[in-house]
Amino acid sequence: MDGGAVEEPVEDFRPIHVAKKPFLVGIKRLPHPRIH
C-alpha cells in the first residue's frame, strides 16, 4: 500500500514538470515575435 501511494504522486509530478517546461517556453516565445 505504501509503494502504490508513493508511485501515484511521483508519476503525476513527472508529467506536470515536463509539461510546464514547454508551456513556459511557448508562452515566452509567442510574445517575443509579437512585440517585435
Coordinates of C-alpha atoms in Angstrom, one line a residue:
M1 CA 0.0 0.0 0.0
D2 CA 2.9 2.4 0.8
G3 CA 4.6 1.7 -2.5
G4 CA 1.5 2.3 -4.6
A5 CA 0.7 5.5 -2.8
V6 CA 4.2 6.8 -3.3
E7 CA 4.2 5.9 -7.0
E8 CA 0.9 7.8 -7.6
P9 CA 2.2 11.3 -6.7
V10 CA 5.6 10.7 -8.3
E11 CA 4.0 9.8 -11.7
D12 CA 1.7 12.8 -11.5
F13 CA 4.5 15.1 -10.7
R14 CA 6.7 13.9 -13.6
P15 CA 4.4 14.8 -16.5
I16 CA 3.5 18.1 -14.8
H17 CA 7.1 19.2 -14.6
V18 CA 7.8 18.2 -18.2
A19 CA 4.6 19.9 -19.5
K20 CA 5.5 23.1 -17.6
K21 CA 8.8 23.4 -19.3
P22 CA 7.4 23.7 -22.9
F23 CA 4.4 25.6 -21.6
L24 CA 6.6 28.4 -20.2
V25 CA 8.9 28.4 -23.2
G26 CA 5.9 28.5 -25.7
I27 CA 4.3 31.5 -23.9
K28 CA 7.6 33.4 -23.7
R29 CA 8.3 32.7 -27.4
L30 CA 4.9 33.9 -28.5
P31 CA 5.1 37.4 -27.1
H32 CA 8.7 37.7 -28.3
P33 CA 7.9 37.9 -32.1
R34 CA 4.6 39.7 -31.4
I35 CA 6.2 42.6 -29.6
H36 CA 8.9 42.9 -32.2

